[in-house]
Amino acid sequence: MIVVTGAAGFIGSCLVAQLNHAGFTDLLLVDDFSNMEKMKNLQQKKYTELMHRNIFLNWFENNAASIEYIFHIGAKTDTTLFDTKIFDELNVNYSKSIWHICSENNIPMLYASSAATYGAGELGYDDNEIDIPNLKPLNPYGQSKQDFDVWALQQKNHPPQWYGLKFFNVYGPNEFHKARMASVVFHAFYQIKKDGFVKLFKSHRTDFKDGEQLRDFVYVKDLIDVILFLKNEKPSNGIYNLGSGNARTFKDLVTAIFTALQLPVNIEYIDTPLDIRDTYQYYTQANMQKLIAAGYHQSFTNIESGVADYVINYLQTNQYE
């Protein structure tokens, strides 16, 4: 049996879909299943059992022999939340418990880290593990991911294969439930449909023009391809970046949405909210050489193609992956 935590969420449910496509149906799906909008992500998925995250750890301790792999995608991902106790409980201690059980029972483990660990990017975006302890995240979410990454690298006892993946700006199907935390593509699509234009943040720095802040946007389907590559090919253990390796502007991103909708580009620039202005990243770009050196040679989807697929085949038709 394969375990997927965060299975009803955006990335977790897309992973379940791809596992089903690959013929895996003996799946234990772990999450907080109280959000009914989130549960729509599991429609038509094939799995053995659903289990609430609050009871999973105890179950896992007693049934580890039945588990062959764990994809630990579940996490508290709200970057605007500042209650560190919640992040310590759900992102750090919960992950440590899974790690210990996997280590004791020789179960491979892949977990979700985050590019939020890089903070303002003053130390760059290289997944060199020697440099990871020096990173300075800008919010408690990023710090929780950083804390677990650093802890994992210090462990002498570890799963036989383990991978921590620093997800960059992921977009794609199955994020209807994410509200404010959904991707820019998601929000921009509905704003364009409603108002005919999209709002982007102004630049509050002289070295960036409005709308030309840069992000490494990665299509969720590419992300899942990398996850399954790591599971199947078993390269060296450790922490890997998972972006596209190519930074693009927000203006490029929303232009791709207008193009997919066959509409003229119409952008209005607004001030960045004060609550995030001081911690707003103006540039992220994953150095992907470590993953390439590990043997991953598939190309990543550019935003024009990825956005078109997402808009036309999912958002326009209210379809799920």
Short mmCIF file of C-alpha atoms in Angstrom, two decimals:
data_model
loop_
_atom_site.label_atom_id
_atom_site.label_comp_id
_atom_site.label_asym_id
_atom_site.label_seq_id
_atom_site.Cartn_x
_atom_site.Cartn_y
_atom_site.Cartn_z
CA MET A 1 0.00 0.00 0.00
CA ILE A 2 1.14 3.55 -0.80
CA VAL A 3 0.33 6.46 1.53
CA VAL A 4 -0.36 9.99 0.30
CA THR A 5 -0.79 12.65 2.98
CA GLY A 6 -2.52 15.87 2.01
CA ALA A 7 -4.30 13.66 -0.50
CA ALA A 8 -7.40 15.85 -0.88
CA GLY A 9 -5.32 18.97 -1.46
CA PHE A 10 -4.08 20.54 -4.67
CA ILE A 11 -0.80 18.71 -5.22
CA GLY A 12 -1.75 15.58 -3.28
CA SER A 13 -4.88 14.93 -5.35
CA CYS A 14 -2.99 15.47 -8.62
CA LEU A 15 -0.46 12.92 -7.39
CA VAL A 16 -3.28 10.47 -6.61
CA ALA A 17 -4.63 10.97 -10.14
CA GLN A 18 -1.25 10.20 -11.69
CA LEU A 19 -0.73 7.18 -9.44
CA ASN A 20 -4.10 5.88 -10.64
CA HIS A 21 -3.05 6.48 -14.25
CA ALA A 22 0.09 4.43 -13.54
CA GLY A 23 -2.01 1.56 -12.19
CA PHE A 24 -1.68 2.18 -8.45
CA THR A 25 -5.02 1.92 -6.65
CA ASP A 26 -4.04 0.39 -3.28
CA LEU A 27 -3.71 3.83 -1.74
CA LEU A 28 -4.24 5.10 1.78
CA LEU A 29 -5.25 8.76 1.53
CA VAL A 30 -4.59 10.92 4.59
CA ASP A 31 -5.96 14.42 5.17
CA ASP A 32 -8.46 16.50 7.13
CA PHE A 33 -11.52 15.66 5.08
CA SER A 34 -13.87 18.23 6.65
CA ASN A 35 -13.66 20.66 3.69
CA MET A 36 -16.30 19.43 1.24
CA GLU A 37 -14.97 21.64 -1.56
CA LYS A 38 -11.62 19.93 -1.08
CA MET A 39 -13.25 16.50 -1.25
CA LYS A 40 -14.26 17.18 -4.84
CA ASN A 41 -10.57 16.67 -5.69
CA LEU A 42 -11.01 12.97 -4.93
CA GLN A 43 -13.97 12.41 -7.22
CA GLN A 44 -13.41 9.42 -9.50
CA LYS A 45 -10.11 8.58 -7.78
CA LYS A 46 -9.40 4.96 -6.92
CA TYR A 47 -8.08 4.21 -3.44
CA THR A 48 -8.36 1.69 -0.61
CA GLU A 49 -9.09 3.93 2.37
CA LEU A 50 -9.43 7.49 3.61
CA MET A 51 -7.93 8.28 7.03
CA HIS A 52 -7.99 11.49 9.06
CA ARG A 53 -4.56 12.91 9.76
CA ASN A 54 -5.27 12.93 13.52
CA ILE A 55 -5.39 9.14 13.69
CA PHE A 56 -2.88 8.29 10.98
CA LEU A 57 0.32 8.41 13.04
CA ASN A 58 -0.95 5.92 15.60
CA TRP A 59 -2.24 3.68 12.82
CA PHE A 60 1.04 3.96 10.94
CA GLU A 61 3.07 2.89 13.97
CA ASN A 62 0.99 -0.26 14.27
CA ASN A 63 0.70 -1.05 10.55
CA ALA A 64 4.01 0.06 9.06
CA ALA A 65 4.68 -3.40 7.63
CA SER A 66 1.81 -2.92 5.17
CA ILE A 67 3.23 0.33 3.70
CA GLU A 68 5.69 0.32 0.80
CA TYR A 69 6.05 4.09 0.20
CA ILE A 70 4.87 7.36 1.73
CA PHE A 71 4.37 10.63 -0.13
CA HIS A 72 4.12 13.21 2.65
CA ILE A 73 2.56 16.15 0.78
CA GLY A 74 0.26 17.35 3.57
CA ALA A 75 1.15 20.59 5.37
CA LYS A 76 -0.26 23.84 6.68
CA THR A 77 0.61 26.16 3.79
CA ASP A 78 -0.92 29.53 4.73
CA THR A 79 1.87 32.08 4.33
CA THR A 80 -0.20 34.78 6.05
CA LEU A 81 -0.68 32.79 9.27
CA PHE A 82 1.65 33.71 12.13
CA ASP A 83 0.70 31.13 14.78
CA THR A 84 3.97 29.20 15.00
CA LYS A 85 2.43 26.53 17.24
CA ILE A 86 0.22 25.33 14.37
CA PHE A 87 3.21 25.10 12.03
CA ASP A 88 5.30 23.33 14.67
CA GLU A 89 2.54 20.77 15.17
CA LEU A 90 1.52 20.10 11.57
CA ASN A 91 4.65 20.83 9.53
CA VAL A 92 7.53 19.99 11.84
CA ASN A 93 6.56 17.49 14.54
CA TYR A 94 4.10 15.56 12.37
CA SER A 95 6.78 15.19 9.70
CA LYS A 96 9.34 14.06 12.29
CA SER A 97 6.96 11.34 13.46
CA ILE A 98 6.51 10.06 9.91
CA TRP A 99 10.27 10.15 9.38
CA HIS A 100 10.96 8.10 12.51
CA ILE A 101 8.43 5.41 11.59
CA CYS A 102 9.76 5.23 8.03
CA SER A 103 13.34 4.98 9.32
CA GLU A 104 12.54 2.21 11.77
CA ASN A 105 10.66 0.21 9.14
CA ASN A 106 12.75 0.88 6.01
CA ILE A 107 9.95 2.70 4.19
CA PRO A 108 10.94 5.20 1.47
CA MET A 109 9.66 8.73 2.11
CA LEU A 110 9.23 11.77 -0.10
CA TYR A 111 8.07 15.02 1.50
CA ALA A 112 7.10 18.52 0.43
CA SER A 113 9.44 21.32 1.38
CA SER A 114 9.08 24.80 -0.13
CA ALA A 115 10.91 27.58 -1.95
CA ALA A 116 9.62 29.77 0.90
CA THR A 117 12.69 28.51 2.78
CA TYR A 118 14.84 30.76 0.56
CA GLY A 119 13.34 33.92 2.02
CA ALA A 120 14.26 37.04 0.10
CA GLY A 121 16.77 35.04 -1.94
CA GLU A 122 19.82 36.84 -0.59
CA LEU A 123 21.68 33.50 -0.54
CA GLY A 124 20.39 32.46 -3.96
CA TYR A 125 18.18 29.52 -4.90
CA ASP A 126 20.67 26.65 -4.96
CA ASP A 127 19.70 23.38 -3.29
CA ASN A 128 23.24 22.83 -1.99
CA GLU A 129 22.68 21.07 1.33
CA ILE A 130 25.74 22.68 2.91
CA ASP A 131 24.04 26.08 2.54
CA ILE A 132 20.54 25.08 3.65
CA PRO A 133 21.06 25.78 7.41
CA ASN A 134 21.92 29.40 6.57
CA LEU A 135 18.65 30.20 4.77
CA LYS A 136 16.38 32.86 6.27
CA PRO A 137 12.66 32.37 5.53
CA LEU A 138 10.38 35.40 5.71
CA ASN A 139 7.34 33.85 7.41
CA PRO A 140 6.44 31.08 9.88
CA TYR A 141 5.32 28.74 7.09
CA GLY A 142 8.70 28.99 5.37
CA GLN A 143 10.47 28.67 8.71
CA SER A 144 8.61 25.46 9.51
CA LYS A 145 9.74 23.93 6.22
CA GLN A 146 13.26 25.16 6.85
CA ASP A 147 13.26 23.69 10.37
CA PHE A 148 12.32 20.26 9.08
CA ASP A 149 14.82 20.38 6.20
CA VAL A 150 17.65 21.21 8.59
CA TRP A 151 16.52 18.52 11.04
CA ALA A 152 16.30 15.90 8.27
CA LEU A 153 19.83 16.63 7.10
CA GLN A 154 21.12 16.09 10.66
CA GLN A 155 19.61 12.63 11.08
CA LYS A 156 21.87 9.57 11.13
CA ASN A 157 18.83 7.29 11.04
CA HIS A 158 16.76 7.92 7.95
CA PRO A 159 14.46 6.16 5.48
CA PRO A 160 16.21 3.99 2.86
CA GLN A 161 15.27 6.54 0.22
CA TRP A 162 14.21 10.03 1.20
CA TYR A 163 13.63 13.21 -0.78
CA GLY A 164 12.63 16.70 0.30
CA LEU A 165 11.30 18.80 -2.57
CA LYS A 166 11.42 22.59 -2.49
CA PHE A 167 8.28 23.41 -4.48
CA PHE A 168 8.40 26.79 -6.20
CA ASN A 169 5.26 28.56 -7.53
CA VAL A 170 3.00 25.68 -8.45
CA TYR A 171 -0.19 26.18 -10.49
CA GLY A 172 -2.68 23.84 -12.06
CA PRO A 173 -5.94 21.91 -11.57
CA ASN A 174 -7.53 20.96 -8.23
CA GLU A 175 -6.94 24.22 -6.36
CA PHE A 176 -10.58 25.39 -6.20
CA HIS A 177 -10.57 25.03 -2.40
CA LYS A 178 -7.43 27.08 -1.67
CA ALA A 179 -9.08 30.53 -1.42
CA ARG A 180 -6.43 33.25 -0.96
CA MET A 181 -3.63 30.67 -1.23
CA ALA A 182 -4.62 29.55 -4.75
CA SER A 183 -2.27 30.42 -7.61
CA VAL A 184 -2.22 33.72 -9.47
CA VAL A 185 -3.51 31.87 -12.53
CA PHE A 186 -6.60 30.72 -10.63
CA HIS A 187 -7.43 34.17 -9.23
CA ALA A 188 -6.63 36.01 -12.44
CA PHE A 189 -8.83 33.71 -14.50
CA TYR A 190 -11.91 34.44 -12.39
CA GLN A 191 -11.14 38.14 -12.21
CA ILE A 192 -10.88 38.33 -15.99
CA LYS A 193 -14.14 36.40 -16.41
CA LYS A 194 -15.89 38.76 -13.98
CA ASP A 195 -14.36 42.15 -14.78
CA GLY A 196 -12.52 41.80 -18.08
CA PHE A 197 -9.21 42.83 -16.53
CA VAL A 198 -6.75 41.56 -13.95
CA LYS A 199 -5.08 43.34 -11.04
CA LEU A 200 -1.36 42.87 -10.42
CA PHE A 201 0.81 44.30 -7.68
CA LYS A 202 2.82 47.39 -8.43
CA SER A 203 6.54 47.23 -7.87
CA HIS A 204 7.73 49.06 -4.77
CA ARG A 205 11.34 48.76 -5.86
CA THR A 206 13.11 50.91 -8.44
CA ASP A 207 14.87 47.93 -10.03
CA PHE A 208 11.61 46.24 -11.08
CA LYS A 209 8.86 47.67 -13.26
CA ASP A 210 5.21 47.06 -12.39
CA GLY A 211 4.21 43.49 -13.21
CA GLU A 212 7.78 42.47 -13.93
CA GLN A 213 8.42 40.83 -10.59
CA LEU A 214 9.79 37.38 -11.42
CA ARG A 215 8.75 33.94 -10.21
CA ASP A 216 9.64 30.38 -11.07
CA PHE A 217 6.18 29.10 -12.05
CA VAL A 218 5.95 25.30 -12.35
CA TYR A 219 2.99 23.37 -13.72
CA VAL A 220 1.69 20.78 -11.27
CA LYS A 221 1.85 18.03 -13.91
CA ASP A 222 5.61 18.58 -14.24
CA LEU A 223 5.94 18.47 -10.48
CA ILE A 224 4.18 15.09 -10.31
CA ASP A 225 6.43 13.76 -13.08
CA VAL A 226 9.47 14.61 -10.95
CA ILE A 227 7.93 13.00 -7.85
CA LEU A 228 7.35 9.73 -9.70
CA PHE A 229 10.82 9.87 -11.25
CA LEU A 230 12.36 10.02 -7.77
CA LYS A 231 10.21 7.14 -6.56
CA ASN A 232 11.04 4.94 -9.52
CA GLU A 233 14.67 5.79 -10.26
CA LYS A 234 15.92 6.19 -6.66
CA PRO A 235 18.73 8.74 -7.15
CA SER A 236 20.81 9.98 -4.21
CA ASN A 237 18.85 10.92 -1.10
CA GLY A 238 18.48 14.56 -0.16
CA ILE A 239 16.77 17.87 -0.77
CA TYR A 240 16.02 18.98 -4.33
CA ASN A 241 14.62 22.13 -5.90
CA LEU A 242 11.43 21.64 -7.85
CA GLY A 243 10.70 24.58 -10.09
CA SER A 244 10.93 25.01 -13.84
CA GLY A 245 14.37 26.60 -13.64
CA ASN A 246 13.09 29.59 -15.64
CA ALA A 247 11.83 32.76 -13.95
CA ARG A 248 9.00 34.61 -15.74
CA THR A 249 7.16 37.82 -14.97
CA PHE A 250 3.65 38.07 -13.59
CA LYS A 251 2.85 40.13 -16.68
CA ASP A 252 3.91 37.16 -18.84
CA LEU A 253 1.75 34.86 -16.75
CA VAL A 254 -1.48 36.83 -17.02
CA THR A 255 -0.82 37.57 -20.68
CA ALA A 256 -0.86 33.80 -21.21
CA ILE A 257 -4.31 33.67 -19.55
CA PHE A 258 -5.72 36.41 -21.82
CA THR A 259 -4.24 34.58 -24.81
CA ALA A 260 -5.81 31.29 -23.76
CA LEU A 261 -9.16 33.08 -23.43
CA GLN A 262 -8.63 34.88 -26.77
CA LEU A 263 -9.04 38.27 -25.07
CA PRO A 264 -6.98 41.48 -25.28
CA VAL A 265 -4.53 41.98 -22.42
CA ASN A 266 -5.97 44.34 -19.79
CA ILE A 267 -3.93 44.80 -16.59
CA GLU A 268 -4.46 47.23 -13.71
CA TYR A 269 -1.64 47.71 -11.20
CA ILE A 270 -2.43 48.11 -7.50
CA ASP A 271 -0.35 48.65 -4.37
CA THR A 272 1.00 45.52 -2.72
CA PRO A 273 -0.94 45.00 0.57
CA LEU A 274 0.91 46.32 3.58
CA ASP A 275 0.68 43.00 5.44
CA ILE A 276 2.90 41.30 2.84
CA ARG A 277 4.81 44.22 1.32
CA ASP A 278 7.91 43.87 3.49
CA THR A 279 8.20 40.13 2.88
CA TYR A 280 7.26 40.11 -0.80
CA GLN A 281 9.69 38.26 -3.08
CA TYR A 282 10.65 40.05 -6.28
CA TYR A 283 12.62 37.19 -7.82
CA THR A 284 12.74 33.41 -7.50
CA GLN A 285 14.35 30.92 -9.83
CA ALA A 286 15.19 27.34 -8.95
CA ASN A 287 18.65 26.05 -9.78
CA MET A 288 17.68 22.67 -11.23
CA GLN A 289 21.17 21.29 -11.90
CA LYS A 290 21.07 18.88 -8.98
CA LEU A 291 17.92 17.16 -10.28
CA ILE A 292 19.32 17.09 -13.81
CA ALA A 293 22.55 15.53 -12.50
CA ALA A 294 20.39 12.91 -10.77
CA GLY A 295 19.16 11.83 -14.20
CA TYR A 296 15.99 13.86 -14.75
CA HIS A 297 16.05 15.10 -18.34
CA GLN A 298 12.41 15.85 -19.16
CA SER A 299 11.71 19.43 -20.19
CA PHE A 300 9.43 21.60 -18.10
CA THR A 301 6.24 23.09 -19.52
CA ASN A 302 6.53 26.79 -20.35
CA ILE A 303 3.84 29.06 -18.90
CA GLU A 304 2.18 29.64 -22.26
CA SER A 305 1.50 25.91 -22.69
CA GLY A 306 0.83 25.16 -19.03
CA VAL A 307 -1.58 28.06 -18.57
CA ALA A 308 -3.41 27.21 -21.77
CA ASP A 309 -3.90 23.60 -20.64
CA TYR A 310 -5.05 24.69 -17.19
CA VAL A 311 -7.42 27.40 -18.44
CA ILE A 312 -8.96 25.56 -21.38
CA ASN A 313 -9.18 22.02 -20.01
CA TYR A 314 -9.87 22.67 -16.33
CA LEU A 315 -10.91 26.21 -15.31
CA GLN A 316 -13.16 26.86 -18.31
CA THR A 317 -14.94 23.53 -17.86
CA ASN A 318 -14.80 23.22 -14.02
CA GLN A 319 -12.92 19.95 -14.43
CA TYR A 320 -10.65 18.23 -11.93
CA GLU A 321 -7.48 16.29 -12.63
#
